[in-house]
GROMACS .gro file of C-alpha atoms in nm:
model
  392
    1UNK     CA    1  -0.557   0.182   3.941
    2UNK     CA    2  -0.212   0.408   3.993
    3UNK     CA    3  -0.168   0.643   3.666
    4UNK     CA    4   0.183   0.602   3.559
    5UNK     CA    5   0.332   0.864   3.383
    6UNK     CA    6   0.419   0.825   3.001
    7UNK     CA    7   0.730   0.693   2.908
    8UNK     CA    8   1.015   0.847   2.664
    9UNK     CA    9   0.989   0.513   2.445
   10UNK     CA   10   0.573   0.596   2.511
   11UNK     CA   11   0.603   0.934   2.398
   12UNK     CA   12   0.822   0.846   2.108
   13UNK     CA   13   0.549   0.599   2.008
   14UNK     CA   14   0.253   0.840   2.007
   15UNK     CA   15   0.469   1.082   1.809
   16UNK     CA   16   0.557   0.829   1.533
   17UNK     CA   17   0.213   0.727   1.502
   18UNK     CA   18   0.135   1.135   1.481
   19UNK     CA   19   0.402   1.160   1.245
   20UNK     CA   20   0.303   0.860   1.049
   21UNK     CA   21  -0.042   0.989   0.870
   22UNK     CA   22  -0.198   1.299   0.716
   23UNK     CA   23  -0.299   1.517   0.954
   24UNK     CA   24  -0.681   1.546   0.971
   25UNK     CA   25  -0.799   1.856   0.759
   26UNK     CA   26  -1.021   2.139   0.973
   27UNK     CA   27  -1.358   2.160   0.867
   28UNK     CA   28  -1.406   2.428   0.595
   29UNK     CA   29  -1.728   2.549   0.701
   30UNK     CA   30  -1.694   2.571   1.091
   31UNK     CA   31  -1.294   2.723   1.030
   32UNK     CA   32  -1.203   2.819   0.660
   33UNK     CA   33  -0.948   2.955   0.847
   34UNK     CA   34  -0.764   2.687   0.983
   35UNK     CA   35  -0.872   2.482   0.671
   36UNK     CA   36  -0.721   2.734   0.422
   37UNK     CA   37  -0.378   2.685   0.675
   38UNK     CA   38  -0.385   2.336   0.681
   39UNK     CA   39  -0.408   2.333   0.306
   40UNK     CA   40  -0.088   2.577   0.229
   41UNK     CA   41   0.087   2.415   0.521
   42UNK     CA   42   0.012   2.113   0.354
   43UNK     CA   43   0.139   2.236  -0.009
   44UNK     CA   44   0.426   2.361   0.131
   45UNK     CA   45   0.563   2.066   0.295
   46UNK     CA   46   0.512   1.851  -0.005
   47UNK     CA   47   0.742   2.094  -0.179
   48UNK     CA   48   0.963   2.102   0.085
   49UNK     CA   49   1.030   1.704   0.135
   50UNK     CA   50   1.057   1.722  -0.259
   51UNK     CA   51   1.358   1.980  -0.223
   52UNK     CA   52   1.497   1.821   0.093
   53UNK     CA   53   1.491   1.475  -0.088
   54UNK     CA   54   1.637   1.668  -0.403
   55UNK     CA   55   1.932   1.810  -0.229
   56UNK     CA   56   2.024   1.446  -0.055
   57UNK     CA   57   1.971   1.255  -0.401
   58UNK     CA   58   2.216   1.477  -0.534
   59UNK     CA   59   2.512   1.386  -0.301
   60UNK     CA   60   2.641   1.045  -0.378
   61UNK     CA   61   2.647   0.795  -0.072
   62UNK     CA   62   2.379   1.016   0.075
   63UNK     CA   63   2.142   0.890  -0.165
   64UNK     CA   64   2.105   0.582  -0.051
   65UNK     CA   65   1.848   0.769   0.206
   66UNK     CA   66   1.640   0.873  -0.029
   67UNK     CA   67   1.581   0.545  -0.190
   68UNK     CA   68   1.539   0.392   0.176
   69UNK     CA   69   1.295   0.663   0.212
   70UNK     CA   70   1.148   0.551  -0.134
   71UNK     CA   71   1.185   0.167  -0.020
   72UNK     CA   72   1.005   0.245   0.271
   73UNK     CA   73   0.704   0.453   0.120
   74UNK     CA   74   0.669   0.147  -0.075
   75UNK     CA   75   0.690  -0.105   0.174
   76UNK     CA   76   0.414   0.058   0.391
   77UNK     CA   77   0.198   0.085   0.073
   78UNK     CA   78   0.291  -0.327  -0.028
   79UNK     CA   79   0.169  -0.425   0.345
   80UNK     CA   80  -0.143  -0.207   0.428
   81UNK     CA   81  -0.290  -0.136   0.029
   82UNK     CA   82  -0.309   0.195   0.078
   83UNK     CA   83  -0.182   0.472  -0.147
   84UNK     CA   84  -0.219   0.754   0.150
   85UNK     CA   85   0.053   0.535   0.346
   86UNK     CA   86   0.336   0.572   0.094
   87UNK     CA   87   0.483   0.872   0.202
   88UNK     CA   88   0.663   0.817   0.531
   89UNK     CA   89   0.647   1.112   0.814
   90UNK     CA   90   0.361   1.255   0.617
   91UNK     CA   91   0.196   1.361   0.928
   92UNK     CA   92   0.525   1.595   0.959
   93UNK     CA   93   0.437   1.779   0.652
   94UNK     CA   94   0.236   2.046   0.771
   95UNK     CA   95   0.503   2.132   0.994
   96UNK     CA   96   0.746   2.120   0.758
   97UNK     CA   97   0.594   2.330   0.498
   98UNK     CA   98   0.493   2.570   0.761
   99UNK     CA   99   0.906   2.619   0.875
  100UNK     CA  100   0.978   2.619   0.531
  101UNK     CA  101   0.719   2.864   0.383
  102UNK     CA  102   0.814   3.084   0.674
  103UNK     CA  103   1.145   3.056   0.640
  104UNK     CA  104   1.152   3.120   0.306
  105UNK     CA  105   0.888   3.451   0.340
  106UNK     CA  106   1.155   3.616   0.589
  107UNK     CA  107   1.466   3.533   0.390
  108UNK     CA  108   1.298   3.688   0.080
  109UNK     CA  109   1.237   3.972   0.306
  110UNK     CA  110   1.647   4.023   0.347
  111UNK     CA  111   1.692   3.937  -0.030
  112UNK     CA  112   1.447   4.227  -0.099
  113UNK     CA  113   1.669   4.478   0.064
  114UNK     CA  114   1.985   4.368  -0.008
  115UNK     CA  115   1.851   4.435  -0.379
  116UNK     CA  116   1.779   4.765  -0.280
  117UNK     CA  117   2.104   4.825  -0.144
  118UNK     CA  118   2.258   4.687  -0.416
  119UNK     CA  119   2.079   4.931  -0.664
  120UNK     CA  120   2.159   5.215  -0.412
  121UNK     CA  121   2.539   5.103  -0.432
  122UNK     CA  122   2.521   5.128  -0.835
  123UNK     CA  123   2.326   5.454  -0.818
  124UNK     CA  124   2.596   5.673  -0.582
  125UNK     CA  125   2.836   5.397  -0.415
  126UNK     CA  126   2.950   5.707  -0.169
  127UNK     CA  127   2.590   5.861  -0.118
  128UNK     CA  128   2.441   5.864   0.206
  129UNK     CA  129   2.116   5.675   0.060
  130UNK     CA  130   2.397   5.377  -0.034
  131UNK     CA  131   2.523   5.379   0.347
  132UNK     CA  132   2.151   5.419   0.483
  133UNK     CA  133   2.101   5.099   0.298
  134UNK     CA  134   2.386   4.900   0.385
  135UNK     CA  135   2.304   4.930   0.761
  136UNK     CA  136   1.952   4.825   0.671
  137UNK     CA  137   2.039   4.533   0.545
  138UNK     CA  138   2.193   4.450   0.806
  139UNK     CA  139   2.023   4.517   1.089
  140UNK     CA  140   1.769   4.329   0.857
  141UNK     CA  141   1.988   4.039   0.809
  142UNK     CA  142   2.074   3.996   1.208
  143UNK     CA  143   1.692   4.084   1.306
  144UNK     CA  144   1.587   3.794   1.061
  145UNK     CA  145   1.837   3.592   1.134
  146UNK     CA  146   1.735   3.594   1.532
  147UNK     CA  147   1.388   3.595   1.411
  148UNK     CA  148   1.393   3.250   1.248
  149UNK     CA  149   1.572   3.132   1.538
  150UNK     CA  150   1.345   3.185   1.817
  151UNK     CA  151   1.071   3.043   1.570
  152UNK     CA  152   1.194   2.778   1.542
  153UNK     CA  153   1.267   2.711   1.867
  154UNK     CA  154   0.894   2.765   1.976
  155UNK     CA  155   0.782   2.509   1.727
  156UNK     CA  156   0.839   2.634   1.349
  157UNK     CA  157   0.448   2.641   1.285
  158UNK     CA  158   0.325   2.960   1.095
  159UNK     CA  159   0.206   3.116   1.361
  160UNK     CA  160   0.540   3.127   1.534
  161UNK     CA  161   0.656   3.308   1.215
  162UNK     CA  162   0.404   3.589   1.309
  163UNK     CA  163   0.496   3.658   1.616
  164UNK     CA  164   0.814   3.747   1.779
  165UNK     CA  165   0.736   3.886   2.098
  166UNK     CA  166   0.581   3.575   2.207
  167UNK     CA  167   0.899   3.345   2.075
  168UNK     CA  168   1.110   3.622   2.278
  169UNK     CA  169   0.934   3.525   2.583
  170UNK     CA  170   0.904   3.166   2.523
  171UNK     CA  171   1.308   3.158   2.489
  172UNK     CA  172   1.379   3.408   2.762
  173UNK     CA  173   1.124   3.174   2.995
  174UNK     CA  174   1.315   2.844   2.884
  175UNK     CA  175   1.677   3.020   2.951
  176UNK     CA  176   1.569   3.115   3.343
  177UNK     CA  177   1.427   2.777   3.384
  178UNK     CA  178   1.733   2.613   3.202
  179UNK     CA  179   1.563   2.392   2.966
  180UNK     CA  180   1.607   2.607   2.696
  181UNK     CA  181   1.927   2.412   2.548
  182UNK     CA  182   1.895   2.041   2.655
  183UNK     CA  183   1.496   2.062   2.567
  184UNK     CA  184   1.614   2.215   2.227
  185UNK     CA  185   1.857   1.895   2.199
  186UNK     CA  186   1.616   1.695   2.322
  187UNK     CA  187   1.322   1.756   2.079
  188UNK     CA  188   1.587   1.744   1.776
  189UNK     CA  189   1.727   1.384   1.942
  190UNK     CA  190   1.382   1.310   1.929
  191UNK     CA  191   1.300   1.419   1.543
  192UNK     CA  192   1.614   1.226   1.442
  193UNK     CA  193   1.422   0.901   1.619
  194UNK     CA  194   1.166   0.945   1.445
  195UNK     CA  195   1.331   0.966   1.095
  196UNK     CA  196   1.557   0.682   1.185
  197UNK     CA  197   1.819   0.776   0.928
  198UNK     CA  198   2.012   0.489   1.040
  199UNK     CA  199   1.711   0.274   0.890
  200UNK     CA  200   1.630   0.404   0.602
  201UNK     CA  201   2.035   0.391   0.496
  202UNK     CA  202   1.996   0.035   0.585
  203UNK     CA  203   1.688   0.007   0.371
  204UNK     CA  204   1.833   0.181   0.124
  205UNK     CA  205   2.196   0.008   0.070
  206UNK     CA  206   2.052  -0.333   0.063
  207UNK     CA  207   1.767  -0.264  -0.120
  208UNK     CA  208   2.038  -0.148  -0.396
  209UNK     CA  209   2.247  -0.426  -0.371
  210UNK     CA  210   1.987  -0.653  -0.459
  211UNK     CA  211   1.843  -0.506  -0.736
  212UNK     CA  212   2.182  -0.473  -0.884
  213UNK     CA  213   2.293  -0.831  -0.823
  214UNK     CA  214   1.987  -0.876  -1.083
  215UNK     CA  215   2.082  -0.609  -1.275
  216UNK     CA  216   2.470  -0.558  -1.381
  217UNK     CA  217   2.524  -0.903  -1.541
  218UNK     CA  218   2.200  -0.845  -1.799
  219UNK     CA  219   2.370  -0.497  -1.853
  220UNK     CA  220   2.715  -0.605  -1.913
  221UNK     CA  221   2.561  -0.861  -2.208
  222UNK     CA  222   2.368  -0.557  -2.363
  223UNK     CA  223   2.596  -0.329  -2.395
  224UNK     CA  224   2.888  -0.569  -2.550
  225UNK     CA  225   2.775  -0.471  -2.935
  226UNK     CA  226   2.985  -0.222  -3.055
  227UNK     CA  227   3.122  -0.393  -3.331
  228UNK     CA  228   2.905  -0.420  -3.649
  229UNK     CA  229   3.138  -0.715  -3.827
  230UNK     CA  230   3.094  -0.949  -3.520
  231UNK     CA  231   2.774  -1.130  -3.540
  232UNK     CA  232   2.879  -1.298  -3.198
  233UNK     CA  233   2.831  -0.939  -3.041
  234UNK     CA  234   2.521  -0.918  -3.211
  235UNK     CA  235   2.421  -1.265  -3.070
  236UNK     CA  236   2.570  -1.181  -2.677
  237UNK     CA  237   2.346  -0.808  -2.698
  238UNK     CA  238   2.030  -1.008  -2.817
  239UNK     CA  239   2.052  -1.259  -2.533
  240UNK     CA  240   2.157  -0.969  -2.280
  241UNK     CA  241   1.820  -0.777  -2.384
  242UNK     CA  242   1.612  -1.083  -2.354
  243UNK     CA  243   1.737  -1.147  -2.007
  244UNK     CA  244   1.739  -0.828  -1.906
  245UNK     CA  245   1.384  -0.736  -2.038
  246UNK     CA  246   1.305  -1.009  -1.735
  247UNK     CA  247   1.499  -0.908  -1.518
  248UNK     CA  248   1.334  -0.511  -1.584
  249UNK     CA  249   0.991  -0.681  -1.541
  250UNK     CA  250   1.065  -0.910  -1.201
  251UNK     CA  251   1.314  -0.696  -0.993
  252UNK     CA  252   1.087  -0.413  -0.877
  253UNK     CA  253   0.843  -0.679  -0.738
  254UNK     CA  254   1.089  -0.822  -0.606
  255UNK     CA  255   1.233  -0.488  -0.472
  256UNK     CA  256   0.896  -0.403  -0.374
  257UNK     CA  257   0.869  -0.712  -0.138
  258UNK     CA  258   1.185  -0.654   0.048
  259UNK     CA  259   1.078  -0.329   0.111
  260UNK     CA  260   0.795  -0.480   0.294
  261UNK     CA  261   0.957  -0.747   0.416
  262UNK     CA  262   1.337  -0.628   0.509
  263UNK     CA  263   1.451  -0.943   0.388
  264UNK     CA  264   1.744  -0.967   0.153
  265UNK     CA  265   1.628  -1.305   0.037
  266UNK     CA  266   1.302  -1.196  -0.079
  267UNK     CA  267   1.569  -1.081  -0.414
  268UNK     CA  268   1.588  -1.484  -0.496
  269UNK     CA  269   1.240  -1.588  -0.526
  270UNK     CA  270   1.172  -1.510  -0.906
  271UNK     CA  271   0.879  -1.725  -0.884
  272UNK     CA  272   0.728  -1.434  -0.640
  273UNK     CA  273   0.639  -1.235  -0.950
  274UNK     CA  274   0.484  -1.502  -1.136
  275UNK     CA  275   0.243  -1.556  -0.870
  276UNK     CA  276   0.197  -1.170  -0.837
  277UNK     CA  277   0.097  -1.207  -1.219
  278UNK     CA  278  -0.134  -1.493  -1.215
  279UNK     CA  279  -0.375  -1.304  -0.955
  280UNK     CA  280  -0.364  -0.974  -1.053
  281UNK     CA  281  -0.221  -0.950  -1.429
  282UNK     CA  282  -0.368  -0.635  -1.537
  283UNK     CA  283  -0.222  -0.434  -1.211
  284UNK     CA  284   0.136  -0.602  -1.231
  285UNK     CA  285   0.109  -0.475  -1.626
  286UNK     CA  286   0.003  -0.120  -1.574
  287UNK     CA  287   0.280  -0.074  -1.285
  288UNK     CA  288   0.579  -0.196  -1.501
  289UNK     CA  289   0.467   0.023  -1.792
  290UNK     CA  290   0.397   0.326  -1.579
  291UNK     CA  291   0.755   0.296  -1.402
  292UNK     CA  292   0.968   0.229  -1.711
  293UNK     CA  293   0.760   0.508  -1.872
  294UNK     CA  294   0.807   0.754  -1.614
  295UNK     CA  295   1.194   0.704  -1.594
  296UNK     CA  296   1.243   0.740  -1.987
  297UNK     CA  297   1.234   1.114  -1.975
  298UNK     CA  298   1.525   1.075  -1.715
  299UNK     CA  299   1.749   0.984  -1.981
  300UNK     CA  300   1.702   1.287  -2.186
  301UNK     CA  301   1.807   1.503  -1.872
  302UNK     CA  302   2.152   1.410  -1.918
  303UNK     CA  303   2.246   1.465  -2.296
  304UNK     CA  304   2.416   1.736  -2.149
  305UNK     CA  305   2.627   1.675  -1.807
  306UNK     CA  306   2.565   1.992  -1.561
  307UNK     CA  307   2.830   2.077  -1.293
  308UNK     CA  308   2.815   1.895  -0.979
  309UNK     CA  309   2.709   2.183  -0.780
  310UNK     CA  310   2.378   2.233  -1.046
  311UNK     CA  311   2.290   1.848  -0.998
  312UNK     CA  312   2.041   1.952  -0.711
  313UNK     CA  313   1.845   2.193  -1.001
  314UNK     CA  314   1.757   1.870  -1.212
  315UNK     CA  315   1.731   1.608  -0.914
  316UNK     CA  316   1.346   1.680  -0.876
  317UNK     CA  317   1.269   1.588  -1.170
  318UNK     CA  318   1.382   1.236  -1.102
  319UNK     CA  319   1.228   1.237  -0.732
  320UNK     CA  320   0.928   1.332  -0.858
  321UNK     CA  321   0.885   1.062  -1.159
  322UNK     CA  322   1.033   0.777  -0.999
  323UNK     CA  323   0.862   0.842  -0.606
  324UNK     CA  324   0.486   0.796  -0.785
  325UNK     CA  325   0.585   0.518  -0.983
  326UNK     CA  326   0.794   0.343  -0.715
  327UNK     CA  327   0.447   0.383  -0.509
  328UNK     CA  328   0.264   0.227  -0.781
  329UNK     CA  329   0.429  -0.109  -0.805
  330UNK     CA  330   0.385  -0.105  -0.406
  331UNK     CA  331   0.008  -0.101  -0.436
  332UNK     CA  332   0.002  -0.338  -0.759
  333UNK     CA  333   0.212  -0.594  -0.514
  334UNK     CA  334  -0.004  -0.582  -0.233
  335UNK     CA  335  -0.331  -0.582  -0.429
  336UNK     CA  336  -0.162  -0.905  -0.615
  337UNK     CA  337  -0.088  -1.040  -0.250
  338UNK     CA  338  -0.437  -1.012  -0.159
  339UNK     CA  339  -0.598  -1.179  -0.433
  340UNK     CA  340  -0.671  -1.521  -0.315
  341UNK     CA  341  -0.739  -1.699  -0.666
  342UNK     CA  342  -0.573  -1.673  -0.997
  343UNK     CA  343  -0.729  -1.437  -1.301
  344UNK     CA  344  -0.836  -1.628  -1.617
  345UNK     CA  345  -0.590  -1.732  -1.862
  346UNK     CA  346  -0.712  -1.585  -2.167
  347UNK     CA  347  -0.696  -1.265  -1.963
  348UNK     CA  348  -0.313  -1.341  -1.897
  349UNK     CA  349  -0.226  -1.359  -2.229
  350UNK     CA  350  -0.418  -1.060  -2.337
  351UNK     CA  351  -0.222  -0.866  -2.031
  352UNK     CA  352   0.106  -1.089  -2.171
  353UNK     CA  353   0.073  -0.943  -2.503
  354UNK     CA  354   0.058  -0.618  -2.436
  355UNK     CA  355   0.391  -0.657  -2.164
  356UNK     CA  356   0.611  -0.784  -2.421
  357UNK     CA  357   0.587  -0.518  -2.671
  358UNK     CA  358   0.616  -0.258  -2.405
  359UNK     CA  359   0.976  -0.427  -2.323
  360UNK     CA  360   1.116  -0.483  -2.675
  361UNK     CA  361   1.017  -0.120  -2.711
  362UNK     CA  362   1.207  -0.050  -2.359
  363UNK     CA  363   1.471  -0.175  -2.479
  364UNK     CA  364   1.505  -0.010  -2.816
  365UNK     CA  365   1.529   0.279  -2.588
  366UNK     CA  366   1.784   0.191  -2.431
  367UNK     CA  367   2.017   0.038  -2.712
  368UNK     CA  368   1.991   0.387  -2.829
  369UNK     CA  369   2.005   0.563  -2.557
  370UNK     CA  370   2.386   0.583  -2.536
  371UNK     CA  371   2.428   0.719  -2.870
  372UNK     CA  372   2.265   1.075  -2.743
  373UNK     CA  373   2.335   1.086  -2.360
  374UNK     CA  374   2.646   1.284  -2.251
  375UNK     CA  375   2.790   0.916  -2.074
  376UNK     CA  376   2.790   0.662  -2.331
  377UNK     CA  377   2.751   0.322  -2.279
  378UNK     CA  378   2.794   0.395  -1.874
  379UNK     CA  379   2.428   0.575  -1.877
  380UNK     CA  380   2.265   0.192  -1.890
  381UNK     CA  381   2.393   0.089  -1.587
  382UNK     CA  382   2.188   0.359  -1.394
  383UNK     CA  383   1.867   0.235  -1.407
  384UNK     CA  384   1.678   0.530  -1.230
  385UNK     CA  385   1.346   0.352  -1.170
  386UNK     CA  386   1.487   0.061  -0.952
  387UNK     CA  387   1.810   0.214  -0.833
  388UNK     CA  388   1.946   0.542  -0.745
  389UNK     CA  389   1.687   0.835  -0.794
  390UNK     CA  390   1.991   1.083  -0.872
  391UNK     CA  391   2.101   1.206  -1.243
  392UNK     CA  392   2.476   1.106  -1.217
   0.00000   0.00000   0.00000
């Protein structure tokens, strides 16, 4: 048999699927090591994809990337049943923390003596000591600078952080060869593949228009009391709360299954959730009380409206309530999905009773909820667990 040589569309493959799962941990005992490494690499990528999703969810139109991201976390989790596959790229993590940790350790170095220049300047603006430290910062500044760019051109993992002679030579090696700029564009041609932003926009913009088909018209109802001497108002808000206590209930299943299934019509078969129910009514419970929970401590976030530019200082909070829950409902789905018989009814009911107290409560919530955020009546509309993860 001839060996061929791999592919691009080959190599593109293996790197998804290396991309697409937690790295396997060293073993602590044979290299602590590597082990202790993998761990704060680890760490530090979670917090980095939690800042990097952060900083998107707080720029409108952009966000519809993070919830494809979200979508798509949950999508993987609806089809295989496993929690481990509902973060997308987590195989990149390591990496990631590792270019942000060292990024972040070399920038504080600058920061550290610009604030020493900066006391120097208040100390004797005209001393020598204050021009001594000017100059240091930045030769500082410029070495760093360089320093984090040869790093991460050989790779961004710590190691490359640590040594600078050896991402010299790596650069000054690709530059006489003359792959040092197309392989550069090549490998980040390569890392946008493998995000497929394109996708998860996709995802992301349908996935919102579906959820708030179901959602705006139930919304509009419940919010039309704001007359106390018009029973009819009364009457139109009660009937708005009942439908949209359903529709609060059914559309993150059904959310949930267009994730998995990229199907837009997967938003018009109601009778999905019911069945989801039936099989597994204790799991379809506990999800819909943990996600509505989870995003009721959004609300309080914006009694007070921050400027646009301080949006990204408050946006974790909501990527890292709604992400988990979002995640949940994916694995009650797919453990509904692969329950082949329906529970007992008694056990329905009991499950039944408990749902529909945790709703009228829900929506007491919410009726109220205008009353004490900084947006009125327009805060309702929002809906952080099932649409945009972003405070405004």
């Amino acid at each position: 048999m001839i060996a061929t040589a791999p592919t691009a569309v080959d190599t593109l493959e293996d790197a998804w699927r290396s991309w697409d799962s937690f790295p396997a941990c060293p073993s602590p005992l044979r290299h602590p090591l590597r082990a202790l490494g993998w761990l704060v690499s680890l760490g530090a990528g979670v917090v980095s994809l939690v800042i990097i999703l952060s900083v998107l969810a707080a720029v409108p139109i952009v966000n519809l990337l993070v919830l494809g991201y979200m979508l798509e976390g949950e999508g993987r989790v609806v089809r295989s049943g496993r929690l481990r596959d509902g973060v997308p790229l987590a195989g990149a993590l390591p990496r990631l923390g590792a270019i942000g940790f060292g990024t972040w350790a070399w920038l504080l170095v600058v920061q550290l003596v610009a604030g020493a220049a900066a006391d120097a300047e208040l100390v004797d603006p005209e001393g020598p000591a204050a021009a001594a430290w000017r100059r240091a910062t930045t030769i500082t500044a410029v070495g760093v600078g360089i320093h984090l760019l040869l790093a991460w051109f050989a790779g961004g993992s710590l190691a490359a952080f640590l040594r600078p002679l050896r991402n010299a030579r790596l650069f000054v090696r690709a530059l006489r060869s003359g792959t040092a700029w197309s392989g550069a564009a090549d490998r980040l041609g390569a890392g946008l593949a493998l995000v497929r932003p394109r996708h998860l926009f996709s995802l992301g913009l349908r996935g919102f228009l579906g959820a708030a088909l179901w959602l705006v018209p139930p919304t509009l109802l419940f919010s039309a009391f704001r007359n106390t001497q018009r029973p009819a108002a009364l009457l139109v808000t009660l009937a708005g709360g009942a439908f949209l206590g359903l529709v609060l209930v059914c559309v993150p299943f059904l959310q949930a299954r267009f994730a998995a299934e990229g199907r837009l019509a997967a938003f018009r078969d109601i009778g999905f959730v019911g069945r989801l129910f039936r099989r597994a009514p204790i799991a379809v419970v506990t999800a819909v009380v943990v996600l509505h929970a989870l995003s009721l401590p959004l609300y309080l976030a914006k009694v007070i409206v921050p400027p646009r530019d301080a949006l990204w200082l408050i946006t974790p909070l909501f990527v890292v309530t709604i992400f988990p829950a979002r995640i949940a409902v994916g694995w009650a789905t797919g453990f509904a999905l692969r329950r082949e018989r329906d529970r007992w009814r008694i056990l329905r009911w009991l499950t039944a009773a408990v749902l529909v107290p945790a709703v009228v409560l829900l929506l007491a919530l919410l009726f109220i909820t205008p009353a004490i955020d900084a947006l009125g009546r327009r805060v309702l509309f929002d809906h952080h667990a099932i649409l945009l993860p972003t405070p405004f």
